[in-house]
Amino acid sequence: MNNQTLPRVVAIGGGTGMPVLLRGLKDLPIELTALVTVADDGGSSGRLRNEMAIPAPGDIRNVIAALSDAEPMLLELFQHRFAEGNGLSGHSLGNLLLAAMTSVTGNFNTGIKEISRVLNVKGKIYPISNDNMSLHAEMTDGTIVSGESNIPLSNKRIKRVFLSPQPIKPLPNAVRAIEAADLVVISPGSLYTSIMPNLIIPQVKESLKETKAKVVYVCNVMTQFGETTGYAASDHVQAITDHIGEGCIDAIVVHNEPIEKSIQAVYAEENAAPVIYDTERLIDMGVGIIEGDIIDHSQATVRHDNTKIAKLLYSIL
């Protein structure tokens, strides 16, 4: 790492886990880049994709909000979701603004850049691709489920996920960011529907293999029904390895404290449970282990603590 420059940290992901990670990282003395999935096809994002043929804006919107230093009221407005109105109901204002800026600039990535400038975003935000992509899953019984929002509803075990149409081209800036990084962080989040759509793009996969950066995966603390039921920490790593190849994941961040029984009971009603931290298998896989109490104990639900995660990750730079 060049001592004359800030360490370059690239975060890859989407869903609800990535904004939490980024809120912790954004105030560190680093050069931060977020690479975000655009495979969402549900809700407001899905409607805008279908009507305007643009990549899904929802995950991008949440990342912009996480990295923005704008006035709280402006951010509240950006995240506002209309509850009523013919054609407006269900839409987020931020999604509409991203769609509008894409129309004005003629390019989704340029639209993100302009919105980021207006909202005083710290760091860079890139969609993993400018392509309007769809996610599909092949289940262990051989059936194919199409659509990011449909995959967790199938109630079947996932064998692999893939994208269409082929070939999906990554944003060149996204690939360059991975190649130039000092640390690449794969964020927590829905493993198959928020994380994998980024990693399985061929040029992204290759850049993760070739980068000199340490690649660290922040593992989910709880399993997710419809995606990772019964998964241990090593199963998460194995799933990533099965999709992008051996040797890409250098280390995993895991929570090593028990989850309160009362909270476990709430999650059990949704067929979710704590991810088993299976140290020996992780060691056998050659994956470094970064462990600690990484959840926010002030929450009634299990959420990563952004400050704790950021401190752990910064310590390995």
PDB file of C-alpha atoms in Angstrom:
ATOM      1  CA  MET A   1       0.000   0.000   0.000  1.00  0.00           C
ATOM      2  CA  ASN A   2       1.310   3.445  -0.929  1.00  0.00           C
ATOM      3  CA  ASN A   3       1.866   5.476   2.242  1.00  0.00           C
ATOM      4  CA  GLN A   4       1.158   8.678   0.305  1.00  0.00           C
ATOM      5  CA  THR A   5      -2.450   7.657  -0.365  1.00  0.00           C
ATOM      6  CA  LEU A   6      -5.395   6.503   1.689  1.00  0.00           C
ATOM      7  CA  PRO A   7      -6.059   2.747   1.664  1.00  0.00           C
ATOM      8  CA  ARG A   8      -8.523   1.804  -1.073  1.00  0.00           C
ATOM      9  CA  VAL A   9     -11.474  -0.206   0.240  1.00  0.00           C
ATOM     10  CA  VAL A  10     -14.094  -1.679  -2.089  1.00  0.00           C
ATOM     11  CA  ALA A  11     -17.397  -2.979  -0.701  1.00  0.00           C
ATOM     12  CA  ILE A  12     -19.518  -5.305  -2.850  1.00  0.00           C
ATOM     13  CA  GLY A  13     -23.129  -6.208  -2.126  1.00  0.00           C
ATOM     14  CA  GLY A  14     -26.674  -4.994  -1.830  1.00  0.00           C
ATOM     15  CA  GLY A  15     -29.862  -5.495   0.152  1.00  0.00           C
ATOM     16  CA  THR A  16     -30.157  -4.404   3.788  1.00  0.00           C
ATOM     17  CA  GLY A  17     -26.685  -5.544   4.872  1.00  0.00           C
ATOM     18  CA  MET A  18     -24.610  -3.277   2.678  1.00  0.00           C
ATOM     19  CA  PRO A  19     -25.885   0.114   3.950  1.00  0.00           C
ATOM     20  CA  VAL A  20     -25.090  -0.977   7.528  1.00  0.00           C
ATOM     21  CA  LEU A  21     -21.536  -1.874   6.514  1.00  0.00           C
ATOM     22  CA  LEU A  22     -21.076   1.401   4.627  1.00  0.00           C
ATOM     23  CA  ARG A  23     -22.315   3.600   7.478  1.00  0.00           C
ATOM     24  CA  GLY A  24     -19.430   2.267   9.531  1.00  0.00           C
ATOM     25  CA  LEU A  25     -16.814   2.558   6.799  1.00  0.00           C
ATOM     26  CA  LYS A  26     -17.669   6.026   5.497  1.00  0.00           C
ATOM     27  CA  ASP A  27     -16.015   7.995   8.317  1.00  0.00           C
ATOM     28  CA  LEU A  28     -12.758   6.026   8.274  1.00  0.00           C
ATOM     29  CA  PRO A  29      -9.637   7.529   6.634  1.00  0.00           C
ATOM     30  CA  ILE A  30     -10.026   5.394   3.506  1.00  0.00           C
ATOM     31  CA  GLU A  31     -10.847   5.782  -0.175  1.00  0.00           C
ATOM     32  CA  LEU A  32     -14.202   4.003  -0.256  1.00  0.00           C
ATOM     33  CA  THR A  33     -15.965   2.545  -3.301  1.00  0.00           C
ATOM     34  CA  ALA A  34     -19.310   0.719  -3.210  1.00  0.00           C
ATOM     35  CA  LEU A  35     -20.227  -1.744  -5.978  1.00  0.00           C
ATOM     36  CA  VAL A  36     -23.948  -2.442  -5.838  1.00  0.00           C
ATOM     37  CA  THR A  37     -26.281  -5.085  -7.254  1.00  0.00           C
ATOM     38  CA  VAL A  38     -28.904  -4.085  -9.816  1.00  0.00           C
ATOM     39  CA  ALA A  39     -30.724  -7.438 -10.039  1.00  0.00           C
ATOM     40  CA  ASP A  40     -33.725  -6.528  -7.840  1.00  0.00           C
ATOM     41  CA  ASP A  41     -37.036  -7.015  -9.624  1.00  0.00           C
ATOM     42  CA  GLY A  42     -39.594  -6.476  -6.868  1.00  0.00           C
ATOM     43  CA  GLY A  43     -41.634  -3.464  -5.744  1.00  0.00           C
ATOM     44  CA  SER A  44     -40.783   0.016  -6.993  1.00  0.00           C
ATOM     45  CA  SER A  45     -37.487  -1.119  -8.544  1.00  0.00           C
ATOM     46  CA  GLY A  46     -39.201  -3.838 -10.533  1.00  0.00           C
ATOM     47  CA  ARG A  47     -41.829  -1.459 -11.874  1.00  0.00           C
ATOM     48  CA  LEU A  48     -39.231   1.082 -12.988  1.00  0.00           C
ATOM     49  CA  ARG A  49     -37.137  -1.657 -14.605  1.00  0.00           C
ATOM     50  CA  ASN A  50     -40.108  -2.865 -16.607  1.00  0.00           C
ATOM     51  CA  GLU A  51     -41.403   0.560 -17.586  1.00  0.00           C
ATOM     52  CA  MET A  52     -38.089   2.322 -18.298  1.00  0.00           C
ATOM     53  CA  ALA A  53     -35.718  -0.581 -19.109  1.00  0.00           C
ATOM     54  CA  ILE A  54     -33.151   0.615 -16.553  1.00  0.00           C
ATOM     55  CA  PRO A  55     -31.156  -1.336 -13.955  1.00  0.00           C
ATOM     56  CA  ALA A  56     -32.867  -1.675 -10.567  1.00  0.00           C
ATOM     57  CA  PRO A  57     -32.385   1.543  -8.535  1.00  0.00           C
ATOM     58  CA  GLY A  58     -33.509   0.391  -5.061  1.00  0.00           C
ATOM     59  CA  ASP A  59     -30.247  -0.993  -3.675  1.00  0.00           C
ATOM     60  CA  ILE A  60     -28.365   1.978  -5.136  1.00  0.00           C
ATOM     61  CA  ARG A  61     -30.813   4.336  -3.413  1.00  0.00           C
ATOM     62  CA  ASN A  62     -30.165   2.759  -0.014  1.00  0.00           C
ATOM     63  CA  VAL A  63     -26.397   2.945  -0.515  1.00  0.00           C
ATOM     64  CA  ILE A  64     -26.628   6.629  -1.481  1.00  0.00           C
ATOM     65  CA  ALA A  65     -28.618   7.288   1.710  1.00  0.00           C
ATOM     66  CA  ALA A  66     -26.035   5.411   3.801  1.00  0.00           C
ATOM     67  CA  LEU A  67     -23.068   7.354   2.388  1.00  0.00           C
ATOM     68  CA  SER A  68     -24.736  10.762   2.189  1.00  0.00           C
ATOM     69  CA  ASP A  69     -23.873  13.665   4.471  1.00  0.00           C
ATOM     70  CA  ALA A  70     -26.933  15.640   3.379  1.00  0.00           C
ATOM     71  CA  GLU A  71     -29.402  17.251   5.778  1.00  0.00           C
ATOM     72  CA  PRO A  72     -31.542  14.632   7.590  1.00  0.00           C
ATOM     73  CA  MET A  73     -34.770  16.061   6.163  1.00  0.00           C
ATOM     74  CA  LEU A  74     -33.415  15.818   2.619  1.00  0.00           C
ATOM     75  CA  LEU A  75     -32.463  12.183   3.211  1.00  0.00           C
ATOM     76  CA  GLU A  76     -35.882  11.461   4.698  1.00  0.00           C
ATOM     77  CA  LEU A  77     -37.421  12.934   1.562  1.00  0.00           C
ATOM     78  CA  PHE A  78     -35.085  10.878  -0.652  1.00  0.00           C
ATOM     79  CA  GLN A  79     -36.133   7.678   1.151  1.00  0.00           C
ATOM     80  CA  HIS A  80     -39.853   8.580   1.267  1.00  0.00           C
ATOM     81  CA  ARG A  81     -42.175   5.920  -0.123  1.00  0.00           C
ATOM     82  CA  PHE A  82     -45.573   7.004  -1.406  1.00  0.00           C
ATOM     83  CA  ALA A  83     -48.448   5.195   0.318  1.00  0.00           C
ATOM     84  CA  GLU A  84     -51.100   6.362  -2.121  1.00  0.00           C
ATOM     85  CA  GLY A  85     -51.596   8.012  -5.473  1.00  0.00           C
ATOM     86  CA  ASN A  86     -52.444   6.535  -8.837  1.00  0.00           C
ATOM     87  CA  GLY A  87     -49.135   5.324 -10.291  1.00  0.00           C
ATOM     88  CA  LEU A  88     -47.150   6.676  -7.321  1.00  0.00           C
ATOM     89  CA  SER A  89     -48.237   4.258  -4.604  1.00  0.00           C
ATOM     90  CA  GLY A  90     -45.335   2.014  -3.572  1.00  0.00           C
ATOM     91  CA  HIS A  91     -42.685   4.087  -5.305  1.00  0.00           C
ATOM     92  CA  SER A  92     -39.758   5.575  -3.406  1.00  0.00           C
ATOM     93  CA  LEU A  93     -38.956   9.176  -4.301  1.00  0.00           C
ATOM     94  CA  GLY A  94     -35.268   8.255  -4.477  1.00  0.00           C
ATOM     95  CA  ASN A  95     -35.991   5.560  -7.044  1.00  0.00           C
ATOM     96  CA  LEU A  96     -37.957   8.052  -9.131  1.00  0.00           C
ATOM     97  CA  LEU A  97     -35.129  10.592  -8.899  1.00  0.00           C
ATOM     98  CA  LEU A  98     -32.582   7.996 -10.023  1.00  0.00           C
ATOM     99  CA  ALA A  99     -34.831   7.029 -12.928  1.00  0.00           C
ATOM    100  CA  ALA A 100     -35.325  10.694 -13.846  1.00  0.00           C
ATOM    101  CA  MET A 101     -31.592  11.464 -13.661  1.00  0.00           C
ATOM    102  CA  THR A 102     -30.891   8.423 -15.845  1.00  0.00           C
ATOM    103  CA  SER A 103     -33.336   9.835 -18.384  1.00  0.00           C
ATOM    104  CA  VAL A 104     -31.756  13.310 -18.182  1.00  0.00           C
ATOM    105  CA  THR A 105     -28.135  12.113 -18.473  1.00  0.00           C
ATOM    106  CA  GLY A 106     -28.811   9.140 -20.740  1.00  0.00           C
ATOM    107  CA  ASN A 107     -26.805   6.795 -18.510  1.00  0.00           C
ATOM    108  CA  PHE A 108     -27.622   5.010 -15.240  1.00  0.00           C
ATOM    109  CA  ASN A 109     -24.109   5.335 -13.801  1.00  0.00           C
ATOM    110  CA  THR A 110     -23.929   9.037 -14.700  1.00  0.00           C
ATOM    111  CA  GLY A 111     -27.315   9.522 -13.050  1.00  0.00           C
ATOM    112  CA  ILE A 112     -25.996   7.941  -9.849  1.00  0.00           C
ATOM    113  CA  LYS A 113     -22.928  10.187  -9.948  1.00  0.00           C
ATOM    114  CA  GLU A 114     -25.076  13.329 -10.245  1.00  0.00           C
ATOM    115  CA  ILE A 115     -27.477  12.305  -7.462  1.00  0.00           C
ATOM    116  CA  SER A 116     -24.449  11.447  -5.293  1.00  0.00           C
ATOM    117  CA  ARG A 117     -23.030  14.926  -5.891  1.00  0.00           C
ATOM    118  CA  VAL A 118     -26.313  16.613  -4.957  1.00  0.00           C
ATOM    119  CA  LEU A 119     -26.608  14.549  -1.750  1.00  0.00           C
ATOM    120  CA  ASN A 120     -22.953  15.018  -0.742  1.00  0.00           C
ATOM    121  CA  VAL A 121     -22.043  11.334  -0.797  1.00  0.00           C
ATOM    122  CA  LYS A 122     -18.739  10.258   0.766  1.00  0.00           C
ATOM    123  CA  GLY A 123     -16.950   7.794  -1.499  1.00  0.00           C
ATOM    124  CA  LYS A 124     -17.852   6.470  -4.926  1.00  0.00           C
ATOM    125  CA  ILE A 125     -20.912   4.417  -5.836  1.00  0.00           C
ATOM    126  CA  TYR A 126     -21.020   2.262  -8.950  1.00  0.00           C
ATOM    127  CA  PRO A 127     -23.700  -0.125 -10.135  1.00  0.00           C
ATOM    128  CA  ILE A 128     -22.037  -3.465 -10.794  1.00  0.00           C
ATOM    129  CA  SER A 129     -23.378  -3.119 -14.350  1.00  0.00           C
ATOM    130  CA  ASN A 130     -25.317  -0.700 -16.522  1.00  0.00           C
ATOM    131  CA  ASP A 131     -27.210  -3.684 -17.966  1.00  0.00           C
ATOM    132  CA  ASN A 132     -30.834  -4.457 -17.160  1.00  0.00           C
ATOM    133  CA  MET A 133     -30.220  -7.988 -15.842  1.00  0.00           C
ATOM    134  CA  SER A 134     -32.386 -10.798 -14.504  1.00  0.00           C
ATOM    135  CA  LEU A 135     -31.408 -13.355 -11.860  1.00  0.00           C
ATOM    136  CA  HIS A 136     -32.332 -17.040 -12.085  1.00  0.00           C
ATOM    137  CA  ALA A 137     -31.771 -19.983  -9.740  1.00  0.00           C
ATOM    138  CA  GLU A 138     -31.367 -23.660 -10.479  1.00  0.00           C
ATOM    139  CA  MET A 139     -32.681 -25.670  -7.542  1.00  0.00           C
ATOM    140  CA  THR A 140     -31.249 -28.984  -6.368  1.00  0.00           C
ATOM    141  CA  ASP A 141     -34.287 -30.741  -7.888  1.00  0.00           C
ATOM    142  CA  GLY A 142     -33.431 -29.279 -11.306  1.00  0.00           C
ATOM    143  CA  THR A 143     -36.209 -26.695 -11.495  1.00  0.00           C
ATOM    144  CA  ILE A 144     -35.402 -23.131 -12.603  1.00  0.00           C
ATOM    145  CA  VAL A 145     -36.870 -20.136 -10.770  1.00  0.00           C
ATOM    146  CA  SER A 146     -36.625 -16.760 -12.504  1.00  0.00           C
ATOM    147  CA  GLY A 147     -36.643 -13.365 -10.822  1.00  0.00           C
ATOM    148  CA  GLU A 148     -34.755 -12.176  -7.744  1.00  0.00           C
ATOM    149  CA  SER A 149     -37.960 -11.710  -5.741  1.00  0.00           C
ATOM    150  CA  ASN A 150     -39.278 -15.188  -6.622  1.00  0.00           C
ATOM    151  CA  ILE A 151     -36.207 -17.215  -5.684  1.00  0.00           C
ATOM    152  CA  PRO A 152     -36.625 -17.149  -1.864  1.00  0.00           C
ATOM    153  CA  LEU A 153     -40.323 -17.997  -2.232  1.00  0.00           C
ATOM    154  CA  SER A 154     -39.741 -21.324  -3.983  1.00  0.00           C
ATOM    155  CA  ASN A 155     -39.079 -23.150  -0.692  1.00  0.00           C
ATOM    156  CA  LYS A 156     -36.413 -25.266  -2.399  1.00  0.00           C
ATOM    157  CA  ARG A 157     -32.669 -25.595  -1.861  1.00  0.00           C
ATOM    158  CA  ILE A 158     -30.609 -23.526  -4.275  1.00  0.00           C
ATOM    159  CA  LYS A 159     -27.901 -25.222  -6.340  1.00  0.00           C
ATOM    160  CA  ARG A 160     -26.673 -22.182  -8.274  1.00  0.00           C
ATOM    161  CA  VAL A 161     -27.736 -18.788  -9.566  1.00  0.00           C
ATOM    162  CA  PHE A 162     -27.071 -17.224 -12.957  1.00  0.00           C
ATOM    163  CA  LEU A 163     -27.853 -14.051 -14.906  1.00  0.00           C
ATOM    164  CA  SER A 164     -29.500 -13.229 -18.214  1.00  0.00           C
ATOM    165  CA  PRO A 165     -29.130 -11.993 -20.860  1.00  0.00           C
ATOM    166  CA  GLN A 166     -25.593 -13.209 -21.470  1.00  0.00           C
ATOM    167  CA  PRO A 167     -23.045 -11.821 -21.512  1.00  0.00           C
ATOM    168  CA  ILE A 168     -23.601  -9.304 -18.701  1.00  0.00           C
ATOM    169  CA  LYS A 169     -20.938  -6.607 -18.909  1.00  0.00           C
ATOM    170  CA  PRO A 170     -19.708  -5.108 -15.646  1.00  0.00           C
ATOM    171  CA  LEU A 171     -19.154  -1.393 -15.331  1.00  0.00           C
ATOM    172  CA  PRO A 172     -15.458  -0.873 -16.253  1.00  0.00           C
ATOM    173  CA  ASN A 173     -14.982   1.379 -13.204  1.00  0.00           C
ATOM    174  CA  ALA A 174     -16.216  -1.453 -10.974  1.00  0.00           C
ATOM    175  CA  VAL A 175     -13.613  -3.867 -12.330  1.00  0.00           C
ATOM    176  CA  ARG A 176     -10.860  -1.245 -12.061  1.00  0.00           C
ATOM    177  CA  ALA A 177     -11.818  -0.530  -8.443  1.00  0.00           C
ATOM    178  CA  ILE A 178     -11.420  -4.208  -7.492  1.00  0.00           C
ATOM    179  CA  GLU A 179      -8.092  -4.468  -9.314  1.00  0.00           C
ATOM    180  CA  ALA A 180      -6.712  -1.365  -7.570  1.00  0.00           C
ATOM    181  CA  ALA A 181      -8.079  -2.106  -4.080  1.00  0.00           C
ATOM    182  CA  ASP A 182      -6.134  -2.752  -0.895  1.00  0.00           C
ATOM    183  CA  LEU A 183      -9.148  -4.458   0.696  1.00  0.00           C
ATOM    184  CA  VAL A 184     -12.293  -5.907  -0.900  1.00  0.00           C
ATOM    185  CA  VAL A 185     -15.218  -6.493   1.457  1.00  0.00           C
ATOM    186  CA  ILE A 186     -18.137  -8.705   0.434  1.00  0.00           C
ATOM    187  CA  SER A 187     -21.002  -7.350   2.504  1.00  0.00           C
ATOM    188  CA  PRO A 188     -23.537  -9.254   4.566  1.00  0.00           C
ATOM    189  CA  GLY A 189     -26.936  -9.666   2.936  1.00  0.00           C
ATOM    190  CA  SER A 190     -29.060 -12.219   1.111  1.00  0.00           C
ATOM    191  CA  LEU A 191     -26.387 -14.595  -0.147  1.00  0.00           C
ATOM    192  CA  TYR A 192     -27.927 -15.710  -3.425  1.00  0.00           C
ATOM    193  CA  THR A 193     -30.098 -12.710  -4.330  1.00  0.00           C
ATOM    194  CA  SER A 194     -28.098  -9.673  -3.131  1.00  0.00           C
ATOM    195  CA  ILE A 195     -24.460 -10.815  -3.060  1.00  0.00           C
ATOM    196  CA  MET A 196     -24.072 -13.408  -5.833  1.00  0.00           C
ATOM    197  CA  PRO A 197     -25.468 -11.255  -8.690  1.00  0.00           C
ATOM    198  CA  ASN A 198     -22.351  -9.092  -8.335  1.00  0.00           C
ATOM    199  CA  LEU A 199     -19.795 -11.864  -7.996  1.00  0.00           C
ATOM    200  CA  ILE A 200     -20.907 -14.146 -10.843  1.00  0.00           C
ATOM    201  CA  ILE A 201     -20.399 -11.606 -13.627  1.00  0.00           C
ATOM    202  CA  PRO A 202     -17.396 -13.151 -15.461  1.00  0.00           C
ATOM    203  CA  GLN A 203     -15.094 -10.099 -15.425  1.00  0.00           C
ATOM    204  CA  VAL A 204     -15.891  -9.410 -11.765  1.00  0.00           C
ATOM    205  CA  LYS A 205     -15.135 -13.036 -10.940  1.00  0.00           C
ATOM    206  CA  GLU A 206     -11.768 -12.772 -12.713  1.00  0.00           C
ATOM    207  CA  SER A 207     -10.858  -9.484 -11.046  1.00  0.00           C
ATOM    208  CA  LEU A 208     -11.539 -11.025  -7.615  1.00  0.00           C
ATOM    209  CA  LYS A 209      -9.125 -13.842  -8.472  1.00  0.00           C
ATOM    210  CA  GLU A 210      -6.435 -11.508  -9.768  1.00  0.00           C
ATOM    211  CA  THR A 211      -6.601  -8.588  -7.328  1.00  0.00           C
ATOM    212  CA  LYS A 212      -3.718  -8.197  -4.893  1.00  0.00           C
ATOM    213  CA  ALA A 213      -6.211  -7.005  -2.278  1.00  0.00           C
ATOM    214  CA  LYS A 214      -7.292  -9.149   0.633  1.00  0.00           C
ATOM    215  CA  VAL A 215     -10.878 -10.292  -0.026  1.00  0.00           C
ATOM    216  CA  VAL A 216     -12.950 -10.524   3.157  1.00  0.00           C
ATOM    217  CA  TYR A 217     -16.510 -11.817   3.448  1.00  0.00           C
ATOM    218  CA  VAL A 218     -18.667 -10.460   6.297  1.00  0.00           C
ATOM    219  CA  CYS A 219     -20.867 -13.450   7.067  1.00  0.00           C
ATOM    220  CA  ASN A 220     -24.544 -13.174   7.952  1.00  0.00           C
ATOM    221  CA  VAL A 221     -25.325 -13.772  11.619  1.00  0.00           C
ATOM    222  CA  MET A 222     -28.699 -15.451  10.951  1.00  0.00           C
ATOM    223  CA  THR A 223     -29.782 -17.887   8.262  1.00  0.00           C
ATOM    224  CA  GLN A 224     -32.418 -16.780   5.755  1.00  0.00           C
ATOM    225  CA  PHE A 225     -35.431 -18.907   4.912  1.00  0.00           C
ATOM    226  CA  GLY A 226     -35.575 -19.708   1.214  1.00  0.00           C
ATOM    227  CA  GLU A 227     -31.848 -19.097   0.710  1.00  0.00           C
ATOM    228  CA  THR A 228     -29.576 -20.364   3.478  1.00  0.00           C
ATOM    229  CA  THR A 229     -31.684 -22.543   5.790  1.00  0.00           C
ATOM    230  CA  GLY A 230     -29.355 -24.760   7.823  1.00  0.00           C
ATOM    231  CA  TYR A 231     -26.190 -23.060   6.538  1.00  0.00           C
ATOM    232  CA  ALA A 232     -23.074 -22.826   8.689  1.00  0.00           C
ATOM    233  CA  ALA A 233     -20.490 -20.088   8.092  1.00  0.00           C
ATOM    234  CA  SER A 234     -18.455 -22.474   5.924  1.00  0.00           C
ATOM    235  CA  ASP A 235     -21.513 -23.197   3.752  1.00  0.00           C
ATOM    236  CA  HIS A 236     -21.713 -19.494   2.898  1.00  0.00           C
ATOM    237  CA  VAL A 237     -18.052 -19.523   1.840  1.00  0.00           C
ATOM    238  CA  GLN A 238     -18.528 -22.783  -0.080  1.00  0.00           C
ATOM    239  CA  ALA A 239     -21.482 -21.319  -1.994  1.00  0.00           C
ATOM    240  CA  ILE A 240     -19.375 -18.337  -3.060  1.00  0.00           C
ATOM    241  CA  THR A 241     -16.478 -20.644  -3.984  1.00  0.00           C
ATOM    242  CA  ASP A 242     -18.789 -22.869  -6.041  1.00  0.00           C
ATOM    243  CA  HIS A 243     -19.850 -19.822  -8.048  1.00  0.00           C
ATOM    244  CA  ILE A 244     -16.558 -17.960  -8.509  1.00  0.00           C
ATOM    245  CA  GLY A 245     -13.802 -20.509  -7.887  1.00  0.00           C
ATOM    246  CA  GLU A 246     -11.295 -21.540  -5.223  1.00  0.00           C
ATOM    247  CA  GLY A 247      -9.010 -19.115  -3.463  1.00  0.00           C
ATOM    248  CA  CYS A 248     -10.995 -15.907  -3.902  1.00  0.00           C
ATOM    249  CA  ILE A 249     -12.047 -15.516  -0.252  1.00  0.00           C
ATOM    250  CA  ASP A 250      -9.056 -14.813   1.987  1.00  0.00           C
ATOM    251  CA  ALA A 251     -10.916 -14.309   5.267  1.00  0.00           C
ATOM    252  CA  ILE A 252     -14.357 -14.327   6.858  1.00  0.00           C
ATOM    253  CA  VAL A 253     -15.754 -12.043   9.569  1.00  0.00           C
ATOM    254  CA  VAL A 254     -17.980 -13.991  11.976  1.00  0.00           C
ATOM    255  CA  HIS A 255     -20.005 -13.224  15.093  1.00  0.00           C
ATOM    256  CA  ASN A 256     -18.734 -15.411  17.929  1.00  0.00           C
ATOM    257  CA  GLU A 257     -21.153 -14.619  20.759  1.00  0.00           C
ATOM    258  CA  PRO A 258     -24.453 -16.432  21.473  1.00  0.00           C
ATOM    259  CA  ILE A 259     -27.723 -14.832  20.360  1.00  0.00           C
ATOM    260  CA  GLU A 260     -30.278 -14.283  23.132  1.00  0.00           C
ATOM    261  CA  LYS A 261     -32.842 -17.091  23.353  1.00  0.00           C
ATOM    262  CA  SER A 262     -35.766 -14.644  23.189  1.00  0.00           C
ATOM    263  CA  ILE A 263     -34.458 -13.210  19.907  1.00  0.00           C
ATOM    264  CA  GLN A 264     -33.786 -16.698  18.539  1.00  0.00           C
ATOM    265  CA  ALA A 265     -37.423 -17.583  19.274  1.00  0.00           C
ATOM    266  CA  VAL A 266     -38.652 -14.652  17.177  1.00  0.00           C
ATOM    267  CA  TYR A 267     -36.464 -15.704  14.253  1.00  0.00           C
ATOM    268  CA  ALA A 268     -37.506 -19.347  14.622  1.00  0.00           C
ATOM    269  CA  GLU A 269     -41.056 -18.287  13.727  1.00  0.00           C
ATOM    270  CA  GLU A 270     -39.625 -17.215  10.350  1.00  0.00           C
ATOM    271  CA  ASN A 271     -37.604 -20.442  10.002  1.00  0.00           C
ATOM    272  CA  ALA A 272     -34.333 -18.612  10.653  1.00  0.00           C
ATOM    273  CA  ALA A 273     -31.599 -19.495  13.145  1.00  0.00           C
ATOM    274  CA  PRO A 274     -28.094 -18.347  14.108  1.00  0.00           C
ATOM    275  CA  VAL A 275     -25.434 -19.230  11.534  1.00  0.00           C
ATOM    276  CA  ILE A 276     -23.241 -21.940  13.043  1.00  0.00           C
ATOM    277  CA  TYR A 277     -19.644 -20.779  13.383  1.00  0.00           C
ATOM    278  CA  ASP A 278     -17.756 -23.950  12.344  1.00  0.00           C
ATOM    279  CA  THR A 279     -14.146 -22.999  12.943  1.00  0.00           C
ATOM    280  CA  GLU A 280     -12.483 -26.267  11.971  1.00  0.00           C
ATOM    281  CA  ARG A 281     -14.070 -26.504   8.531  1.00  0.00           C
ATOM    282  CA  LEU A 282     -13.222 -22.855   7.807  1.00  0.00           C
ATOM    283  CA  ILE A 283      -9.594 -23.543   8.732  1.00  0.00           C
ATOM    284  CA  ASP A 284      -9.607 -26.665   6.521  1.00  0.00           C
ATOM    285  CA  MET A 285     -10.851 -24.482   3.655  1.00  0.00           C
ATOM    286  CA  GLY A 286      -7.855 -22.181   4.119  1.00  0.00           C
ATOM    287  CA  VAL A 287      -9.986 -19.190   5.063  1.00  0.00           C
ATOM    288  CA  GLY A 288      -8.688 -16.751   7.663  1.00  0.00           C
ATOM    289  CA  ILE A 289     -11.059 -16.066  10.567  1.00  0.00           C
ATOM    290  CA  ILE A 290     -11.774 -12.606  11.942  1.00  0.00           C
ATOM    291  CA  GLU A 291     -14.100 -13.032  14.893  1.00  0.00           C
ATOM    292  CA  GLY A 292     -15.794 -10.851  17.446  1.00  0.00           C
ATOM    293  CA  ASP A 293     -19.044  -9.573  18.896  1.00  0.00           C
ATOM    294  CA  ILE A 294     -20.236  -7.741  15.780  1.00  0.00           C
ATOM    295  CA  ILE A 295     -23.960  -7.215  16.387  1.00  0.00           C
ATOM    296  CA  ASP A 296     -25.860  -4.208  17.699  1.00  0.00           C
ATOM    297  CA  HIS A 297     -27.282  -5.279  21.063  1.00  0.00           C
ATOM    298  CA  SER A 298     -29.584  -2.246  21.267  1.00  0.00           C
ATOM    299  CA  GLN A 299     -31.789  -3.699  18.514  1.00  0.00           C
ATOM    300  CA  ALA A 300     -34.691  -6.113  19.020  1.00  0.00           C
ATOM    301  CA  THR A 301     -33.586  -7.866  15.834  1.00  0.00           C
ATOM    302  CA  VAL A 302     -30.138  -9.179  14.887  1.00  0.00           C
ATOM    303  CA  ARG A 303     -28.252  -6.490  12.987  1.00  0.00           C
ATOM    304  CA  HIS A 304     -24.553  -5.961  12.419  1.00  0.00           C
ATOM    305  CA  ASP A 305     -23.080  -3.069  14.389  1.00  0.00           C
ATOM    306  CA  ASN A 306     -21.558  -0.759  11.781  1.00  0.00           C
ATOM    307  CA  THR A 307     -18.952   0.691  14.154  1.00  0.00           C
ATOM    308  CA  LYS A 308     -17.736  -2.715  15.348  1.00  0.00           C
ATOM    309  CA  ILE A 309     -17.515  -4.062  11.794  1.00  0.00           C
ATOM    310  CA  ALA A 310     -15.652  -0.972  10.585  1.00  0.00           C
ATOM    311  CA  LYS A 311     -13.132  -1.200  13.426  1.00  0.00           C
ATOM    312  CA  LEU A 312     -12.473  -4.893  12.711  1.00  0.00           C
ATOM    313  CA  LEU A 313     -11.989  -4.297   8.996  1.00  0.00           C
ATOM    314  CA  TYR A 314      -9.782  -1.236   9.480  1.00  0.00           C
ATOM    315  CA  SER A 315      -7.525  -3.240  11.800  1.00  0.00           C
ATOM    316  CA  ILE A 316      -6.512  -5.551   8.936  1.00  0.00           C
ATOM    317  CA  LEU A 317      -5.514  -2.782   6.507  1.00  0.00           C
TER     318      LEU A 317
END
